[in-house]
PDB file of C-alpha atoms in Angstrom:
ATOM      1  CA  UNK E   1      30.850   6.187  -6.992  1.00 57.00           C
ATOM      2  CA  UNK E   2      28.428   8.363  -8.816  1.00 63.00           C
ATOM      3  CA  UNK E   3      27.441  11.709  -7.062  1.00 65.00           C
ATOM      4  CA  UNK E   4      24.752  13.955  -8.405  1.00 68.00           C
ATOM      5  CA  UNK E   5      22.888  16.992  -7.158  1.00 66.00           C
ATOM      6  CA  UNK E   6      19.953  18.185  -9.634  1.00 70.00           C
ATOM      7  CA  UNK E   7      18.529  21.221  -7.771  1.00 67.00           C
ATOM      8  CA  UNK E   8      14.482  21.742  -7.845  1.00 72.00           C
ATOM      9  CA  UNK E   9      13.194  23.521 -10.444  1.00 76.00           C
ATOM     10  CA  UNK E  10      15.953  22.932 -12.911  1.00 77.00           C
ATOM     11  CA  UNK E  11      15.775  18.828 -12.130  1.00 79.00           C
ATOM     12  CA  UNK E  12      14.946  16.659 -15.264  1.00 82.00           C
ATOM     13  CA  UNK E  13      12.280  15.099 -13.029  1.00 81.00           C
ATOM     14  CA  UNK E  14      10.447  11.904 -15.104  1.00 80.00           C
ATOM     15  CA  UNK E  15      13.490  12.707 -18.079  1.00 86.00           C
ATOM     16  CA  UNK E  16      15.816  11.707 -15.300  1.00 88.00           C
ATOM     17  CA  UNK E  17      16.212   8.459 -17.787  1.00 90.00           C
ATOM     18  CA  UNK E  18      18.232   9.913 -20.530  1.00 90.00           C
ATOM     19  CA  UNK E  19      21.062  10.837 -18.018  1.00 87.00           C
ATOM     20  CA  UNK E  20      20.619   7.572 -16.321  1.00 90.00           C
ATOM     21  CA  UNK E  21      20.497   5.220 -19.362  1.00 93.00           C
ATOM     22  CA  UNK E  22      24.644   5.585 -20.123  1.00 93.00           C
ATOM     23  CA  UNK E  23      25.048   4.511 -16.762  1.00 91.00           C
ATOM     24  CA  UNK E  24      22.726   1.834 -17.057  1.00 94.00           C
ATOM     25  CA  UNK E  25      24.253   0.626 -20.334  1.00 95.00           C
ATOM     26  CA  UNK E  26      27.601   0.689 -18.228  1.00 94.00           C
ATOM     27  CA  UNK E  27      25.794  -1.050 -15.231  1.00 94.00           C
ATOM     28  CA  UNK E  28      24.687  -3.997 -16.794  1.00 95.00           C
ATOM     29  CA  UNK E  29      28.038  -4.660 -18.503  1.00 95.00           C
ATOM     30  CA  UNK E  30      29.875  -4.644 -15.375  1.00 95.00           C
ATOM     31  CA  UNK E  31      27.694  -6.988 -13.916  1.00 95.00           C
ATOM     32  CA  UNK E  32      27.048  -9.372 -17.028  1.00 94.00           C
ATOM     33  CA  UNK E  33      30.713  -9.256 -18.709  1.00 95.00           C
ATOM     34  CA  UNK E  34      32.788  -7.757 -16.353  1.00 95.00           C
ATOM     35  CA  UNK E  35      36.379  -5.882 -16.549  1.00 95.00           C
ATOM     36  CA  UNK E  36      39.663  -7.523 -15.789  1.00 96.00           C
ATOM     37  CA  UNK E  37      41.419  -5.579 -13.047  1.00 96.00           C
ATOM     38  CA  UNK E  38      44.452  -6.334 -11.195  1.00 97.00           C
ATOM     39  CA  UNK E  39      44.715  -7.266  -7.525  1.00 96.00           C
ATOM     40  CA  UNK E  40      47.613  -5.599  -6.172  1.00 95.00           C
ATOM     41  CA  UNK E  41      47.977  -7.513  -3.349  1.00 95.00           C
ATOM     42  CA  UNK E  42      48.347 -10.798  -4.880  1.00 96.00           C
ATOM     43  CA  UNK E  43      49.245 -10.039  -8.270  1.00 96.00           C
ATOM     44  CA  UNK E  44      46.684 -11.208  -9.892  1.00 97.00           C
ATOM     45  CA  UNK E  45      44.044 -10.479 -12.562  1.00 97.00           C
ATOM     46  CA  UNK E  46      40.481 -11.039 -12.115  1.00 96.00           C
ATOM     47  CA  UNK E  47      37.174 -10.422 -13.494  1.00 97.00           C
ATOM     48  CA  UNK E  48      35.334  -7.197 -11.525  1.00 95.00           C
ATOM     49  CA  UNK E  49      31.793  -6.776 -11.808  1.00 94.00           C
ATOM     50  CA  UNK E  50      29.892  -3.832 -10.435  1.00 91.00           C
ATOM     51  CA  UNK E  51      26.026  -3.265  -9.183  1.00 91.00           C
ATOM     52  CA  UNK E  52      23.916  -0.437  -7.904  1.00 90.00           C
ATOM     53  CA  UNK E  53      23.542  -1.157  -4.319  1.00 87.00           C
ATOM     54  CA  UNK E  54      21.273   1.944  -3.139  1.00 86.00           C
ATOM     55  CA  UNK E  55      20.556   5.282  -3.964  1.00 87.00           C
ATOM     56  CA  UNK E  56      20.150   8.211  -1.873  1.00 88.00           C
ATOM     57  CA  UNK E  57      17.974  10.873  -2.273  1.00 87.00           C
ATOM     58  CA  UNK E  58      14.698  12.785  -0.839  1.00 88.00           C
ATOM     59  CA  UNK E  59      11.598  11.779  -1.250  1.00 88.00           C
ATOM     60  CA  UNK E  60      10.833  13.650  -4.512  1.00 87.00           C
ATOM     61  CA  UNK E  61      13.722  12.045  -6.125  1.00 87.00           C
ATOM     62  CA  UNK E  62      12.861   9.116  -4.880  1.00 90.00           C
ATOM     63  CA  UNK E  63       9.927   9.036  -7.461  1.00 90.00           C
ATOM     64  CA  UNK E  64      11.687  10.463  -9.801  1.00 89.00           C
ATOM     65  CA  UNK E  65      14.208   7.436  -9.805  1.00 90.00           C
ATOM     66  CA  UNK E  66      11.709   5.096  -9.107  1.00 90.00           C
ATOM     67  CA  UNK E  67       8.535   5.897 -11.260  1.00 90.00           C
ATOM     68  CA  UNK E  68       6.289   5.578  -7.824  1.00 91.00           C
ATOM     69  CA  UNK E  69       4.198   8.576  -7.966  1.00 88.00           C
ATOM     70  CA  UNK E  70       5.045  10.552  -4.407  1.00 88.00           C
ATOM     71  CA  UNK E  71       2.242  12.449  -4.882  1.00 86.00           C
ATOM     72  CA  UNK E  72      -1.550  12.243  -3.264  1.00 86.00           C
ATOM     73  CA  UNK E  73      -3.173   9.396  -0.944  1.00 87.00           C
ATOM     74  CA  UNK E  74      -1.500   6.917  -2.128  1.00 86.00           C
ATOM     75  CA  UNK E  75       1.921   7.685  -1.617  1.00 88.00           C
ATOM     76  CA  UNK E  76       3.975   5.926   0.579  1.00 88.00           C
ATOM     77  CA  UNK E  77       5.912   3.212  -1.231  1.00 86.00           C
ATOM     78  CA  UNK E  78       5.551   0.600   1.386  1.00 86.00           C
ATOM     79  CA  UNK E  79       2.282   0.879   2.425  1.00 87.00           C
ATOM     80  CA  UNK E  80       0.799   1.320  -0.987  1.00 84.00           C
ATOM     81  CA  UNK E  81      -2.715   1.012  -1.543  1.00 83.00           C
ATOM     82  CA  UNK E  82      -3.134   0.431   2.726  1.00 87.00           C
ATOM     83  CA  UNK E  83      -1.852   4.096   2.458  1.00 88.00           C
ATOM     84  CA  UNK E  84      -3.128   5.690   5.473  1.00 89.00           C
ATOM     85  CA  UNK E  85      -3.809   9.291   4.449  1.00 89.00           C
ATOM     86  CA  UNK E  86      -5.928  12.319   5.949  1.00 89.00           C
ATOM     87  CA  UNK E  87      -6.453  15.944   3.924  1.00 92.00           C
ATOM     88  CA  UNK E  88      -5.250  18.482   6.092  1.00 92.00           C
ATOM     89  CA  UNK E  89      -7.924  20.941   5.243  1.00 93.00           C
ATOM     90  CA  UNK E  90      -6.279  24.077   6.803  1.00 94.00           C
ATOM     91  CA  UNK E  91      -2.515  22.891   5.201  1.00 93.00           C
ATOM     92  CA  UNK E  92      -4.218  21.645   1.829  1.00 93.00           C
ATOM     93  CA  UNK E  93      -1.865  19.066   1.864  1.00 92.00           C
ATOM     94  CA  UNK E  94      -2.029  14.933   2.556  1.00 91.00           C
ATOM     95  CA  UNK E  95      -0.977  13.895   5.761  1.00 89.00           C
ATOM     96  CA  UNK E  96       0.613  10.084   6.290  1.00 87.00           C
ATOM     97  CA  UNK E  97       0.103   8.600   9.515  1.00 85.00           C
ATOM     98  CA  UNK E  98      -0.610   4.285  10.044  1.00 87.00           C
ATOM     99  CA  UNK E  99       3.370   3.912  10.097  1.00 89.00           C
ATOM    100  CA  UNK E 100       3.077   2.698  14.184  1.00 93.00           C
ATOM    101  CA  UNK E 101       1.890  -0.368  12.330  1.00 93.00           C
ATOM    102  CA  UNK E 102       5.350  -1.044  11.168  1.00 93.00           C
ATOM    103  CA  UNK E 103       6.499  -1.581  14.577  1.00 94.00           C
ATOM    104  CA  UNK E 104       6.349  -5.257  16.639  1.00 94.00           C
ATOM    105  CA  UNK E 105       2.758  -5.369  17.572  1.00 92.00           C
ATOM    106  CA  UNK E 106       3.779  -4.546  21.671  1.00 93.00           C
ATOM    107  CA  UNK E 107       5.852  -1.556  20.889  1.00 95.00           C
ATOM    108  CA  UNK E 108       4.517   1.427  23.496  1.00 95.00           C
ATOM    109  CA  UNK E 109       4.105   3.802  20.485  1.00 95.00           C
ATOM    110  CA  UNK E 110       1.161   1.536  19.094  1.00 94.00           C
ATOM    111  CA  UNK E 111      -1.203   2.363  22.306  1.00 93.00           C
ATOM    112  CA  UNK E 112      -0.053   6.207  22.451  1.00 94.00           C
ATOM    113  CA  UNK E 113      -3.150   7.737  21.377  1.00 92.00           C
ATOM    114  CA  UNK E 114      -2.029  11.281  22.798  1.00 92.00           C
ATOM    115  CA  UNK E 115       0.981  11.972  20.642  1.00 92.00           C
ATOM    116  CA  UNK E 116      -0.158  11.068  17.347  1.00 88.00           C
ATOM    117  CA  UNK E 117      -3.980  10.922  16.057  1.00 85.00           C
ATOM    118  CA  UNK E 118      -5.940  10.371  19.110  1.00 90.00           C
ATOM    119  CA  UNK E 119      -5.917   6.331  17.938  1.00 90.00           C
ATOM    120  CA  UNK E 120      -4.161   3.243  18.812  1.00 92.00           C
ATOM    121  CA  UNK E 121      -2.618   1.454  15.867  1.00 92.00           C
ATOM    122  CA  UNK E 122      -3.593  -2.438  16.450  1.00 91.00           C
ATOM    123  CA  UNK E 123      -3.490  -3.010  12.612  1.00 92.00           C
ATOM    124  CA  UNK E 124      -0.662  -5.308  11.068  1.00 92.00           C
ATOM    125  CA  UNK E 125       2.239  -4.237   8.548  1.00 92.00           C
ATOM    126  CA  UNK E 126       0.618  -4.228   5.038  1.00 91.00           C
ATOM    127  CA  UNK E 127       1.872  -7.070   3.176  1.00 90.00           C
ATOM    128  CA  UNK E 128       5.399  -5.909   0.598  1.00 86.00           C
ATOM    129  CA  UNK E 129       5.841  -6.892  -2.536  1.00 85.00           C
ATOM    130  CA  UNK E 130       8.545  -9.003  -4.248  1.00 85.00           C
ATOM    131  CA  UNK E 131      10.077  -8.132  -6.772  1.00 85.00           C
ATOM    132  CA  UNK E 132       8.277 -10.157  -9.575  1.00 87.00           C
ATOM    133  CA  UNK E 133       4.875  -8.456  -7.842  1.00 87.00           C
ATOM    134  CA  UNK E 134       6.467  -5.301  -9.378  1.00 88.00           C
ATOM    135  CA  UNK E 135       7.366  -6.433 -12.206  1.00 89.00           C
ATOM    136  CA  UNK E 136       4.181  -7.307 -13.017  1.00 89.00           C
ATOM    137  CA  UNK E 137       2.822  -3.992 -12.058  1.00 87.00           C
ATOM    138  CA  UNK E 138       5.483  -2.058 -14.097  1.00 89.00           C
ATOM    139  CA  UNK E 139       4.178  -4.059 -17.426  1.00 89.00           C
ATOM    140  CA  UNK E 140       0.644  -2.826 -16.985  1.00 85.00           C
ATOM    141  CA  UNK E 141       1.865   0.986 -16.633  1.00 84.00           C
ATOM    142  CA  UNK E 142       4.363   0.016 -19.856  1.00 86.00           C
ATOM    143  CA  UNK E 143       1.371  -1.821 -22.000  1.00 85.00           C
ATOM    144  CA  UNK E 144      -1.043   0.895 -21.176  1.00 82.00           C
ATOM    145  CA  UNK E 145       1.223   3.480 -22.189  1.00 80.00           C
ATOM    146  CA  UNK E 146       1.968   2.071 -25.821  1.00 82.00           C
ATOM    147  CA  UNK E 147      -1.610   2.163 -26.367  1.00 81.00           C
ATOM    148  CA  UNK E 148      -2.510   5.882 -25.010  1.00 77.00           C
ATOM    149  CA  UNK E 149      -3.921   4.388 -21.836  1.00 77.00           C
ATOM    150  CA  UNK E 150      -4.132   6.316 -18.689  1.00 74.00           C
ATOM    151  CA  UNK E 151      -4.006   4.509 -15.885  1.00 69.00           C
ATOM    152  CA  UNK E 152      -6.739   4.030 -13.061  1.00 66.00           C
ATOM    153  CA  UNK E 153      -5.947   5.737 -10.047  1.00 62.00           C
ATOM    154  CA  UNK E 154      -6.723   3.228  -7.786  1.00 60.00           C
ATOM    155  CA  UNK E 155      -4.859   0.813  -9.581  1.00 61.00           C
ATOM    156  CA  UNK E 156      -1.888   1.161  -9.993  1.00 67.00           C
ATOM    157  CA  UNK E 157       0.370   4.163  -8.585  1.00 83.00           C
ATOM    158  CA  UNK E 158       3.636   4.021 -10.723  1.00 87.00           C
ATOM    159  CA  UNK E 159       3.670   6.740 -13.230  1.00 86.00           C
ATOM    160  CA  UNK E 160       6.225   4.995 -15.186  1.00 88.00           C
ATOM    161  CA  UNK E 161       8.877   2.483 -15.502  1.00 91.00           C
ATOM    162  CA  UNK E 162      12.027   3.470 -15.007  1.00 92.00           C
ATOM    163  CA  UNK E 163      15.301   2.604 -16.664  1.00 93.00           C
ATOM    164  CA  UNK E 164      16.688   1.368 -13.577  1.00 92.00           C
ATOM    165  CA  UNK E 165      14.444  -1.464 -13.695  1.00 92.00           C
ATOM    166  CA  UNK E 166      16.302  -2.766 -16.864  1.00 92.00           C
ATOM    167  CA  UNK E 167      19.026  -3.597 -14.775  1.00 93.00           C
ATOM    168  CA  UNK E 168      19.018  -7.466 -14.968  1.00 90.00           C
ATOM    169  CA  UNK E 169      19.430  -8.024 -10.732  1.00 88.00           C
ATOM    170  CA  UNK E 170      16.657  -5.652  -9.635  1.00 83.00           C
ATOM    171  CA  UNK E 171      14.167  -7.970  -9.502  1.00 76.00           C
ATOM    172  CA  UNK E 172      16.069  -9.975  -6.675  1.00 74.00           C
ATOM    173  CA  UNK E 173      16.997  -6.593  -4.954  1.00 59.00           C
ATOM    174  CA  UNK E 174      13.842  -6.131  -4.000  1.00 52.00           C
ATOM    175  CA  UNK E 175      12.624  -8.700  -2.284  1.00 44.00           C
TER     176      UNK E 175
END
């Protein structure tokens, strides 16, 4: 177990890759190669392997690990470019609301106009994608970036790929 608190303004933010890279290097051994431990129990060796399951962290952090920019109208994870956002004028600020579509399509909270936006959610769950989708995404934002590129807004909302990603079972993780 890895524990790690990087307080706000003195966080590496995007650089959070050069702290994460040794234990990516370690990562991908574990689960590729392996260690021999021994079993107490039965007194035996065997071949450990090891693999990120989760991490947990605020939102912030969560684009700092990821790459997904948390930032603007576009920037709830799941939702994506279906990203239902409103400008609070008064809070300067984006607002997220659309998440009663996440629930089963009778849940009581999808026809309660009165405690959220004055508006029934009958729209569907955007659609997620697999793990190859985002693959695919993350080589745009790295092809782009070797050549100076910026990247459209609207197309693509990762503002990098992150060294995590080089860990060979993420892709099946995230489906």
């Amino acid at each position: 177990m890895l524990s790690l608190i990087i307080p706000g303004p003195n966080s590496p933010g995007q650089n959070i890759d050069v702290y994460l890279a040794p234990l990516v290097s370690e990562l991908k051994e574990l689960w590729e190669v392996g260690v021999q431990t021994f079993d107490i129990t039965s007194k035996n060796k065997f071949t450990m392997r090891s693999a990120l399951m989760w991490t947990i962290n605020d939102f912030p952090a969560y684009g700092d690990l990821s790459g997904w920019s948390t930032h603007g109208r576009k920037a709830c994870p799941c939702c994506r470019h279906a990203t239902k956002s409103t400008w609070l004028t008064y809070g300067k600020k984006w607002c997220y609301m659309g998440h009663r579509r996440w629930l089963s399509t009778e849940h009581q909270w999808r026809k309660n106009k009165r405690s959220f936006d004055g508006m029934q959610e009958i729209e569907g769950a955007p659609e997620v994608p697999d793990g190859d989708e985002i693959m695919r995404q993350l080589e745009v934002v790295v092809k782009r970036a070797r050549i100076g590129e910026k990247l459209p807004k609207d197309e693509v909302d990762w503002k990098r790929r992150s060294v995590l990603y080089n860990l060979p079972y993420v892709v099946q993780l995230s489906t």
